[in-house]
Coordinates of C-alpha atoms in Angstrom, one line a residue:
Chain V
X101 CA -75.9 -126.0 156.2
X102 CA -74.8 -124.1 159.3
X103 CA -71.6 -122.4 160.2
X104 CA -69.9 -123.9 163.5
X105 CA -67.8 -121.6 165.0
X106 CA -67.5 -123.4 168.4
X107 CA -66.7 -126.5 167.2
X108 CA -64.3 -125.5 164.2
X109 CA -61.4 -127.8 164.4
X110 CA -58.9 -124.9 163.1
X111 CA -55.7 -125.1 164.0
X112 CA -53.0 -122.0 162.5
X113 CA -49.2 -123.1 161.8
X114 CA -46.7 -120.6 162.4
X115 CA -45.4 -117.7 161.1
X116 CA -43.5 -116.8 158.1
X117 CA -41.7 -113.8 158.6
X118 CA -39.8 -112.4 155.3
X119 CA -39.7 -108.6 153.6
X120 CA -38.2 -105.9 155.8
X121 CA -39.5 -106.1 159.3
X122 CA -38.5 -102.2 160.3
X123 CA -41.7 -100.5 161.9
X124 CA -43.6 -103.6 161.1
X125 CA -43.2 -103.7 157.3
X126 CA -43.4 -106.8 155.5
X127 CA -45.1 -109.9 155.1
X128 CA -46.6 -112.5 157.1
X129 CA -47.6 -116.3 156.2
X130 CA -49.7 -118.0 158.4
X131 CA -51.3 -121.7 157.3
X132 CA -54.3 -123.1 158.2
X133 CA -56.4 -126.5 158.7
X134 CA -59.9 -126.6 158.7
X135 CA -61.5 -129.7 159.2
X136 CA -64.8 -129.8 157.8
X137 CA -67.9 -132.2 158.1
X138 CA -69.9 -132.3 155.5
X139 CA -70.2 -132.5 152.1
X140 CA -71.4 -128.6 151.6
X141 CA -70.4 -126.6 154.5
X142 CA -70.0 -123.1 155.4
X143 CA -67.4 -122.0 157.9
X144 CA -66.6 -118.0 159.8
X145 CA -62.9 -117.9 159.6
X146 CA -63.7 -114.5 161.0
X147 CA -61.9 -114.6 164.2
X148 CA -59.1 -116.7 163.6
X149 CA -58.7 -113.9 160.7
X150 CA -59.0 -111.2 162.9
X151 CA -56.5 -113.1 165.6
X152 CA -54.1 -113.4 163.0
X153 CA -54.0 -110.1 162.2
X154 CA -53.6 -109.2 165.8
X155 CA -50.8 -111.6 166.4
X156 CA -48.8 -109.8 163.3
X157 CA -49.2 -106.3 165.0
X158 CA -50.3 -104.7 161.7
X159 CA -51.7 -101.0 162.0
X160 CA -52.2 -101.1 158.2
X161 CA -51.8 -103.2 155.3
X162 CA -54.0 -106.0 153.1
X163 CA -54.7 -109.6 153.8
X164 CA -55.3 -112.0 151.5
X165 CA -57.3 -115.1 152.7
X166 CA -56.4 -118.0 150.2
X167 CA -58.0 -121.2 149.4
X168 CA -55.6 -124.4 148.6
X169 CA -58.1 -126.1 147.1
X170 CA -60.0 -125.9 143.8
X171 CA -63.4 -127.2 145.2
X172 CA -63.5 -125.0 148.6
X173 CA -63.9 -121.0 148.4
X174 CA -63.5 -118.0 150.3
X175 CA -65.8 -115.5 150.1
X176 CA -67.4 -112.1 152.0
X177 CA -71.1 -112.2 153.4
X178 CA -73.8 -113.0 156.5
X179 CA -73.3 -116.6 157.7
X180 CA -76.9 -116.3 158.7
X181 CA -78.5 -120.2 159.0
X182 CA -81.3 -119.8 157.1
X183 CA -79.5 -117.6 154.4
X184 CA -76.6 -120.4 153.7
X185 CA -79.1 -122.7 152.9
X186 CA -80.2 -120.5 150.3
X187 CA -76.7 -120.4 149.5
X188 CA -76.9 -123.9 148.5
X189 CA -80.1 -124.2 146.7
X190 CA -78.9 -121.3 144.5
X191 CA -75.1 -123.4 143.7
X192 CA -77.3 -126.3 143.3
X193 CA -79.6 -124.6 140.3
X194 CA -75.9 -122.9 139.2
X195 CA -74.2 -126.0 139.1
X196 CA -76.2 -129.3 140.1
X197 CA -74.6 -132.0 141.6
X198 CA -76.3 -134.7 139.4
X199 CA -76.4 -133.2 136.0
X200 CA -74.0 -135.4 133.6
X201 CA -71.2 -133.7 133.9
X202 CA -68.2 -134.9 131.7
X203 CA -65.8 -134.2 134.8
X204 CA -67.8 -136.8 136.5
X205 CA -67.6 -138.9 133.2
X206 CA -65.0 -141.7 133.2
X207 CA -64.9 -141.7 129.4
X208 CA -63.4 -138.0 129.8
X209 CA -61.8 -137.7 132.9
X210 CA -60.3 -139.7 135.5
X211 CA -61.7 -138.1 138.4
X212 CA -63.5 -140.6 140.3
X213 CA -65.1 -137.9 143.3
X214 CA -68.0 -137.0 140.8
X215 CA -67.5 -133.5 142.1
X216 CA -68.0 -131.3 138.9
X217 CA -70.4 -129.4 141.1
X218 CA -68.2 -128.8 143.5
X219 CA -65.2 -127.1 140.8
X220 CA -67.8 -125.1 138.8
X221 CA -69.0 -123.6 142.6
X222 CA -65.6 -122.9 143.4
X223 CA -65.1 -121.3 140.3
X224 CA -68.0 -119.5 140.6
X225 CA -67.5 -118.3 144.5
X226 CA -63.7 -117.7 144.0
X227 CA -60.6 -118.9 145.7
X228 CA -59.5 -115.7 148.0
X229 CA -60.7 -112.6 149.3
X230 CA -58.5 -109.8 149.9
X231 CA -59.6 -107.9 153.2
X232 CA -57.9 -104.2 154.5
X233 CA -56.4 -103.6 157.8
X234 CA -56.7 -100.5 159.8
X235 CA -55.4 -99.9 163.1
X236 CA -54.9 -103.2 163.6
X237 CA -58.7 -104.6 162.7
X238 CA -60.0 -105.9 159.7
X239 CA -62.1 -103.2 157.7
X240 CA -65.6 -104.9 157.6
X241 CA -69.3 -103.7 157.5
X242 CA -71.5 -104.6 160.6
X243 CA -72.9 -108.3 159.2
X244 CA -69.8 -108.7 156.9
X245 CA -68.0 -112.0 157.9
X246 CA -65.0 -114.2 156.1
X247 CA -66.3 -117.7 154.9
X248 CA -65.2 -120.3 153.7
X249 CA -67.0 -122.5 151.7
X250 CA -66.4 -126.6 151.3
X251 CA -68.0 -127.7 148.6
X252 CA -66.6 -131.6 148.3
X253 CA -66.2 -132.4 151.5
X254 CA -65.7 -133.6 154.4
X255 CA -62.3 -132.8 154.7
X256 CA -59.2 -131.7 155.8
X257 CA -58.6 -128.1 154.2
X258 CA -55.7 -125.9 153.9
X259 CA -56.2 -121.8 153.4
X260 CA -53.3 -119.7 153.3
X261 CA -53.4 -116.0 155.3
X262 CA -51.0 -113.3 154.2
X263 CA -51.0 -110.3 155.7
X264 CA -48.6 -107.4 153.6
X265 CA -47.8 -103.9 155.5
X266 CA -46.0 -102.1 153.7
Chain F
X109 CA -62.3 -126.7 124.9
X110 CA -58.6 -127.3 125.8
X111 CA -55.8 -125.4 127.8
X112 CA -53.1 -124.4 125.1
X113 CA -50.2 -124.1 126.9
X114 CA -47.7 -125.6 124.3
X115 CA -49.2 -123.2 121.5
X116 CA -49.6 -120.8 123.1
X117 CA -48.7 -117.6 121.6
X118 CA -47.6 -115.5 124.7
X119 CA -45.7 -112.5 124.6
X120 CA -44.5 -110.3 128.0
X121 CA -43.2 -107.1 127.2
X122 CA -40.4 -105.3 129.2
X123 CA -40.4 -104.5 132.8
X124 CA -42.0 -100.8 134.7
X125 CA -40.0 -101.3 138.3
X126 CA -40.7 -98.1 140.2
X127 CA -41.0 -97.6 144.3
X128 CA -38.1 -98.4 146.4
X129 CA -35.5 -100.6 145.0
X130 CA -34.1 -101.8 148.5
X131 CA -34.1 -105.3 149.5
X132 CA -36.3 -106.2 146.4
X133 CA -39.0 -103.7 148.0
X134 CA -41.1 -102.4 145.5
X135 CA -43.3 -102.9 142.1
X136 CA -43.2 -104.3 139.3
X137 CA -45.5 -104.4 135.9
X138 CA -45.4 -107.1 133.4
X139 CA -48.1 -106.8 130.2
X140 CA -49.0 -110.0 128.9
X141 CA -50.1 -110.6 125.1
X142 CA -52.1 -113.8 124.8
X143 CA -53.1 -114.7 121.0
X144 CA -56.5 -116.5 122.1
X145 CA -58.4 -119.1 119.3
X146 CA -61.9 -119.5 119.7
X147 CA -64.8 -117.7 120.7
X148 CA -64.5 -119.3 124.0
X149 CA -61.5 -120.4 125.4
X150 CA -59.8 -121.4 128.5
X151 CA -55.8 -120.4 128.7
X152 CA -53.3 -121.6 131.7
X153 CA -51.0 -118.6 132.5
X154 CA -49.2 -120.2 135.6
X155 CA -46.0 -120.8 134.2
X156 CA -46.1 -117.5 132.6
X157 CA -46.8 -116.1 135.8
X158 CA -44.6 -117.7 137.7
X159 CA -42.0 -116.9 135.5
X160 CA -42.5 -113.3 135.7
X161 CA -42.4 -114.1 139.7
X162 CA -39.2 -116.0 139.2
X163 CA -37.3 -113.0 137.1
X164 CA -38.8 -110.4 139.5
X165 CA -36.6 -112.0 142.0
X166 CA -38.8 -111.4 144.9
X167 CA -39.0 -113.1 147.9
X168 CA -42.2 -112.4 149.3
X169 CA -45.6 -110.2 148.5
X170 CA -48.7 -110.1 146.4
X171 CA -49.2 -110.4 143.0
X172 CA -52.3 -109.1 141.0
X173 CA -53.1 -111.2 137.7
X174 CA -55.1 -108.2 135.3
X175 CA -57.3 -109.0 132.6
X176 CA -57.6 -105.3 130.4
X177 CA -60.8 -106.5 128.5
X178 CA -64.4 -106.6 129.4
X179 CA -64.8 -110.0 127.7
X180 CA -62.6 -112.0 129.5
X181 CA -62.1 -112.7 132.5
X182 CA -59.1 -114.6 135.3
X183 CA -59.9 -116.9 137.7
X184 CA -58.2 -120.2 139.7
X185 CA -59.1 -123.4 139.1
X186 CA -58.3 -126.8 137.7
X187 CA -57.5 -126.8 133.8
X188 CA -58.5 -130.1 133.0
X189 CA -60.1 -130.8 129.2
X190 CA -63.7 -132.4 130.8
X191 CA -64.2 -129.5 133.2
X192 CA -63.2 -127.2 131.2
X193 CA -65.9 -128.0 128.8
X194 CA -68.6 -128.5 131.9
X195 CA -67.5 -124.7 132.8
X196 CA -68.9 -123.4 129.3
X197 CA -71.7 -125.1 129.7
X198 CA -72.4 -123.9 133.0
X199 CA -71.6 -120.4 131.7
X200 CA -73.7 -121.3 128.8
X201 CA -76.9 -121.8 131.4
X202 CA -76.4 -118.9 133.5
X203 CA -75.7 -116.5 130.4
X204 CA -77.5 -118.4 127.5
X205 CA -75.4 -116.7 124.1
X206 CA -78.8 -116.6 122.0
X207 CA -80.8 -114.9 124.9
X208 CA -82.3 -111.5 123.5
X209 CA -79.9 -109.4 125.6
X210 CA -80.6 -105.5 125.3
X211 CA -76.6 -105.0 124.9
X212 CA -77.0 -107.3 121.5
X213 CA -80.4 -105.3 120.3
X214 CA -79.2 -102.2 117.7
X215 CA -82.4 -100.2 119.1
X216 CA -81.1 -100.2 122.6
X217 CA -77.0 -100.9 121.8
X218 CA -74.1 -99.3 119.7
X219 CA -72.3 -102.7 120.0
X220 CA -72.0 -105.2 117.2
X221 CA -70.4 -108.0 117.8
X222 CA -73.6 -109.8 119.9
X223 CA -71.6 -110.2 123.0
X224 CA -73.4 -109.8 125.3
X225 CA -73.3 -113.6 126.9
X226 CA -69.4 -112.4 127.0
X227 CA -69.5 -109.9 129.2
X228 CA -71.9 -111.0 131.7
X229 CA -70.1 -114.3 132.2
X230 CA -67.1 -112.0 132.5
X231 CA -68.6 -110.4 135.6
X232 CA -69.1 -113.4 137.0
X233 CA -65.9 -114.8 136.7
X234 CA -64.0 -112.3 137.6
X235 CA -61.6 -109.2 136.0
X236 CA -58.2 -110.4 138.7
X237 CA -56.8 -112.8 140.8
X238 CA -54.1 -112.0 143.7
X239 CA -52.1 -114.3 144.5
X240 CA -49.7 -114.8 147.0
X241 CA -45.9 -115.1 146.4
X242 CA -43.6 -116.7 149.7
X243 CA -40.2 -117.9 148.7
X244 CA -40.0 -117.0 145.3
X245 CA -43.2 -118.9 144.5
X246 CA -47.0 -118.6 144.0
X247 CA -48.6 -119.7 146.7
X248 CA -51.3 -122.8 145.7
X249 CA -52.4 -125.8 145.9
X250 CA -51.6 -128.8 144.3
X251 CA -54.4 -128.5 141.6
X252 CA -54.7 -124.7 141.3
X253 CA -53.3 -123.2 138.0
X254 CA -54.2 -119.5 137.0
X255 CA -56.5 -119.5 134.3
X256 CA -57.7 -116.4 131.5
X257 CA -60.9 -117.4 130.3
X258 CA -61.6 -116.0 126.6
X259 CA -65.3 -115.2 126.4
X260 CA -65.6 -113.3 122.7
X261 CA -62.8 -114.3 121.1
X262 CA -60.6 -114.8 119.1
X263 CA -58.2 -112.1 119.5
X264 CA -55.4 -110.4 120.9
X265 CA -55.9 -110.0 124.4
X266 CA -53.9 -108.5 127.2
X267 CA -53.2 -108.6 130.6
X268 CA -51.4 -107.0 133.0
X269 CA -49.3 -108.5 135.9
X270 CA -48.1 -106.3 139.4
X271 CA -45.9 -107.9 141.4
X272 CA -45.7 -106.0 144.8
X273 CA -43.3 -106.6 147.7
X274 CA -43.0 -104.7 150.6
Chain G
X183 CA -80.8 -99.6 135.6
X184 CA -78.7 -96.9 134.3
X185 CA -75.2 -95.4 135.7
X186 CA -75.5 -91.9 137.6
X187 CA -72.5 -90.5 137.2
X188 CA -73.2 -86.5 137.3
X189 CA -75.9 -86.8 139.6
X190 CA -74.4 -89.3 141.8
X191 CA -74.6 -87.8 145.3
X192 CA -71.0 -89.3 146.8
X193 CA -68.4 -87.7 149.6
X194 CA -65.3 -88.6 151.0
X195 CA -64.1 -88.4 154.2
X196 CA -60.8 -87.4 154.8
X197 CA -57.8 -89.5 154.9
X198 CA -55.9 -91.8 157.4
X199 CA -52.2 -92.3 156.5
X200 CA -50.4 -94.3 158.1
X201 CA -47.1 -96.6 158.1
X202 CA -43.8 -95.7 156.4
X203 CA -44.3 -92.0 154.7
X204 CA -40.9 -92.0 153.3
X205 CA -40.9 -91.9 149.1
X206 CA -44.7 -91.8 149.4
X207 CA -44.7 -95.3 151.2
X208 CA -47.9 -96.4 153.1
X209 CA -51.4 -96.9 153.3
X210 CA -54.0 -94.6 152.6
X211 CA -57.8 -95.2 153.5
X212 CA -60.8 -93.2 152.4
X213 CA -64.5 -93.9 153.0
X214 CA -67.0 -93.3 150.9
X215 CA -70.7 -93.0 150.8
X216 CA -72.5 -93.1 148.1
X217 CA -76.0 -92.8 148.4
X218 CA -78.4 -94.7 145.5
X219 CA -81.9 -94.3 144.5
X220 CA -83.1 -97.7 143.4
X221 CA -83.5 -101.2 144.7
X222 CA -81.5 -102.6 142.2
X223 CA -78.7 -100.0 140.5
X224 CA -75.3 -99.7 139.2
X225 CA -72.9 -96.9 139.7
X226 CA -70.0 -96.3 137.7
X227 CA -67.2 -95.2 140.9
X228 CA -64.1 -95.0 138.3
X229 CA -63.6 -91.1 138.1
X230 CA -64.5 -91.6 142.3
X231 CA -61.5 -94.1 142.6
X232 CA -59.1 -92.2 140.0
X233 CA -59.0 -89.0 141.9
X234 CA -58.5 -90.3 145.3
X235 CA -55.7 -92.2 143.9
X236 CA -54.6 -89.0 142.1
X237 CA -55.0 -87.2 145.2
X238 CA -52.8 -89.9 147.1
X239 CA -50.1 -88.5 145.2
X240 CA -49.3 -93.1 144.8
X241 CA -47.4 -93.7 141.8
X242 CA -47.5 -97.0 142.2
X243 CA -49.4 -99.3 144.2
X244 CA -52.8 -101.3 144.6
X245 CA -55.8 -100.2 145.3
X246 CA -58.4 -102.4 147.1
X247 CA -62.3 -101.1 146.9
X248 CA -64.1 -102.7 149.0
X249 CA -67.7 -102.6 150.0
X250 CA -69.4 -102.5 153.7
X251 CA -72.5 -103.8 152.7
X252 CA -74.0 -108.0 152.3
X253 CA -76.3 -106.5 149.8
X254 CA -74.3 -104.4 147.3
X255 CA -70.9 -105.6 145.3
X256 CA -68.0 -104.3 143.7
X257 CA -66.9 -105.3 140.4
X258 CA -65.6 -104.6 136.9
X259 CA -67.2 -104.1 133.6
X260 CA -68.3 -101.9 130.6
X261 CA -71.6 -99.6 132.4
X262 CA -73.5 -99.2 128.8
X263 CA -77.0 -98.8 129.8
X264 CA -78.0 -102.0 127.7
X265 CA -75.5 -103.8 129.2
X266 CA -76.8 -103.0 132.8
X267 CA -80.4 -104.3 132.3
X268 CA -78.9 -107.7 130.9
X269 CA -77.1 -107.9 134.4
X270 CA -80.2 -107.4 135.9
X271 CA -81.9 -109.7 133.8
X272 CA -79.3 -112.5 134.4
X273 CA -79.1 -111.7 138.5
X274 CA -82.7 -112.1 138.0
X275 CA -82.4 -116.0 137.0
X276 CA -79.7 -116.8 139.1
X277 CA -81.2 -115.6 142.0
X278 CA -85.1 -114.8 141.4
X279 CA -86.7 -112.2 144.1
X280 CA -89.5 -114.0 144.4
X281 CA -88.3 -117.3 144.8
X282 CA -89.3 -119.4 148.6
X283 CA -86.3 -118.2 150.4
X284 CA -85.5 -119.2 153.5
X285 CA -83.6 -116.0 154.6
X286 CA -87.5 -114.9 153.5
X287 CA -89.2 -116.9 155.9
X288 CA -90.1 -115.0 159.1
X289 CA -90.1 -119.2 160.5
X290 CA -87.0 -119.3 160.1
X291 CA -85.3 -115.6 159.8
X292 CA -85.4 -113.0 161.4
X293 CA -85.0 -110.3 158.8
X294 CA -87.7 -108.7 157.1
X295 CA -86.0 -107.3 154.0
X296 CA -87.3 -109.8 152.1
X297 CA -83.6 -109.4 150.3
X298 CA -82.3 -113.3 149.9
X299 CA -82.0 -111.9 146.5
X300 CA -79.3 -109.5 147.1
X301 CA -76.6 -111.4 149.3
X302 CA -76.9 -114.1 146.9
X303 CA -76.0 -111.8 144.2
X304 CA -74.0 -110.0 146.1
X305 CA -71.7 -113.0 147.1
X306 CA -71.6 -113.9 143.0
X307 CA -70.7 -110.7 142.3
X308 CA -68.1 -110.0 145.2
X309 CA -67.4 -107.6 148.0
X310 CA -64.4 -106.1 146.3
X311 CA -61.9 -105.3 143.5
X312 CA -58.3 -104.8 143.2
X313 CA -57.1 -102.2 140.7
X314 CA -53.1 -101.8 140.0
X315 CA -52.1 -98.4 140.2
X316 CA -49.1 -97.4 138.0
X317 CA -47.9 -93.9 136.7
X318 CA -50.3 -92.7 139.1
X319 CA -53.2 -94.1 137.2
X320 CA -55.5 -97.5 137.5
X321 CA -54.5 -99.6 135.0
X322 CA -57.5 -100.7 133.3
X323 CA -58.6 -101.2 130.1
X324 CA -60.6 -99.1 127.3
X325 CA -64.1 -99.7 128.1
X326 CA -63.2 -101.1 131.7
X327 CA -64.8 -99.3 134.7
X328 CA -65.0 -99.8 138.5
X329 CA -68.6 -100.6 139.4
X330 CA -70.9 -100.9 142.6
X331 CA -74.4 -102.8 142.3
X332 CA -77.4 -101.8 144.9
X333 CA -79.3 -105.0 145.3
X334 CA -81.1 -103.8 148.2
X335 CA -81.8 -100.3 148.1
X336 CA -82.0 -97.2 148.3
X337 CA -79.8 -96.4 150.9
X338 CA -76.7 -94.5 151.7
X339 CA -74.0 -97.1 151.3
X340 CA -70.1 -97.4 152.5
X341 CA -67.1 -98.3 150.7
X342 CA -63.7 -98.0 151.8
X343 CA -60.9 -97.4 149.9
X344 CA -57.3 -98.5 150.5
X345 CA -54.7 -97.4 148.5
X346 CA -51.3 -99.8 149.4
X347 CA -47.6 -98.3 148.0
X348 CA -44.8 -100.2 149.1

């Protein structure tokens, strides 16, 4: 597993302005696509975060970085190579992908992706992170990053970025 | 284990606005009673939530889902009956109930109700969610529903909802 | 692994307000550093958290703590002494110390912490916690507390906390 920040096919929609918008209060909406690779996959969303938050000229205020989907996750930590592997090896003893699952069981679901692995991550990982703002940067330790994690890919993923000043 | 969304025996009790009433700016509190029915349980909130989101009449801005109790626990996900069993027996693996847990010992606790399987799968889970409210609306995917996952049940359990716009 | 509350040796450094000051609008920021004594230790920060927010003079608001650090996390529960060694003892399974690591592996890492451990714990655990703030207080329940876990220590560690009111 490796994150690819150069090649990340990301791609932010627009901008949803709404709230009162005197000295920059308010809130912000921005969509995103990530279009991932592989079946478990870890992706930096740092700087497109930290563009984002740029672009909204926000001194001060909260993000929230949003998942769409209930077998991707967003969480803080290192995106070091070697370290994401271990990432996966400890999801896979957590949750493993071949255990008989009754998600995965067509007598008790009608799932057909046999991803039971992939929810029970997600769960597990979480669906959004919730990042501050000060003077206009994200407030993030030295080897802190954003990531995303796809855990029943490959596919195309929506997250959802708000950024709230208030 | 089942959502109970019909049954359910839900309960939300008055309304704390305080902060500045202009334009909708401001915050709101909502407490949630849930009646839960089993030891463990998983209980959909969203329409709940979404009502409260709906009556708050805000337009756009975050809203923090509580849980008050350290044997419980909210998170997002997908409610369905098959998966919701393969999450307690996930939780069951990484927080085995019959596991000789210090907190469950009298020479080392004070606590008797042998819950400690509760609480740690309560730390994992989660104690809040935040979700993001743009046009009136929670902001998720097609899948996602807000969940309350009882742990050491059954009980009266509550919650407390914040619905903040700027 | 026990809480140290009285001998805790925590500061905080002053205060950055900024945005809209009018009927106590804004955000407030304060960094704190709290310095543990273990590899593996949990510190109860609630009484750390309450007066800052006291302090804030915020009636009502949310209040986002958020760690600095890969290897610590931020989350809530009951600190009972008991209770803390189970954590450890289920961390311990879900992520062994001694397990073949690659973040471990000077082939193919270059950090010699030897702490895969503790940013896979940290990421289950989470870099942060959002507490609702109303009547000036943190709403939280009976036996609820705000905690930070060391996995990699002892060090003097950062959190910053953010303290919203629309």
């Amino acid at each position: 597993m490796s994150t690819q920040n150069g090649q990340s096919v990301v791609r932010w929609e627009g901008t949803e302005t709404n709230g009162k918008r005197g000295h920059g209060a308010g809130v912000r909406v921005h969509r995103i696509e990530i279009e991932t690779t592989k079946r478990v996959e870890i992706r930096d969303l740092t700087e497109l975060v930290q563009g984002i938050v740029r672009d909204a000229g926000v001194d001060a205020g909260l993000v929230t970085v949003s998942t769409m989907h209930t077998t991707t996750a967003v969480f803080v930590n290192e995106p070091q190579s070697a370290l994401l592997d271990d990432v996966q090896q400890m999801l896979e003893r957590l949750a493993p992908r071949g255990e008989d699952w009754k998600h995965n069981d067509s007598r008790y679901s009608d799932c057909d992706r046999h991803n039971a692995d992939s929810h029970l991550r997600a769960i597990m990982l979480g669906n959004s992170v919730s990042l501050q703002v000060s003077e206009g940067t994200l407030t993030m330790g030295q080897w802190q990053r954003v990531l995303m994690a796809e855990l029943d890919g490959p596919r195309k993923r929506q997250l959802v970025l708000q950024v709230l000043a208030p």
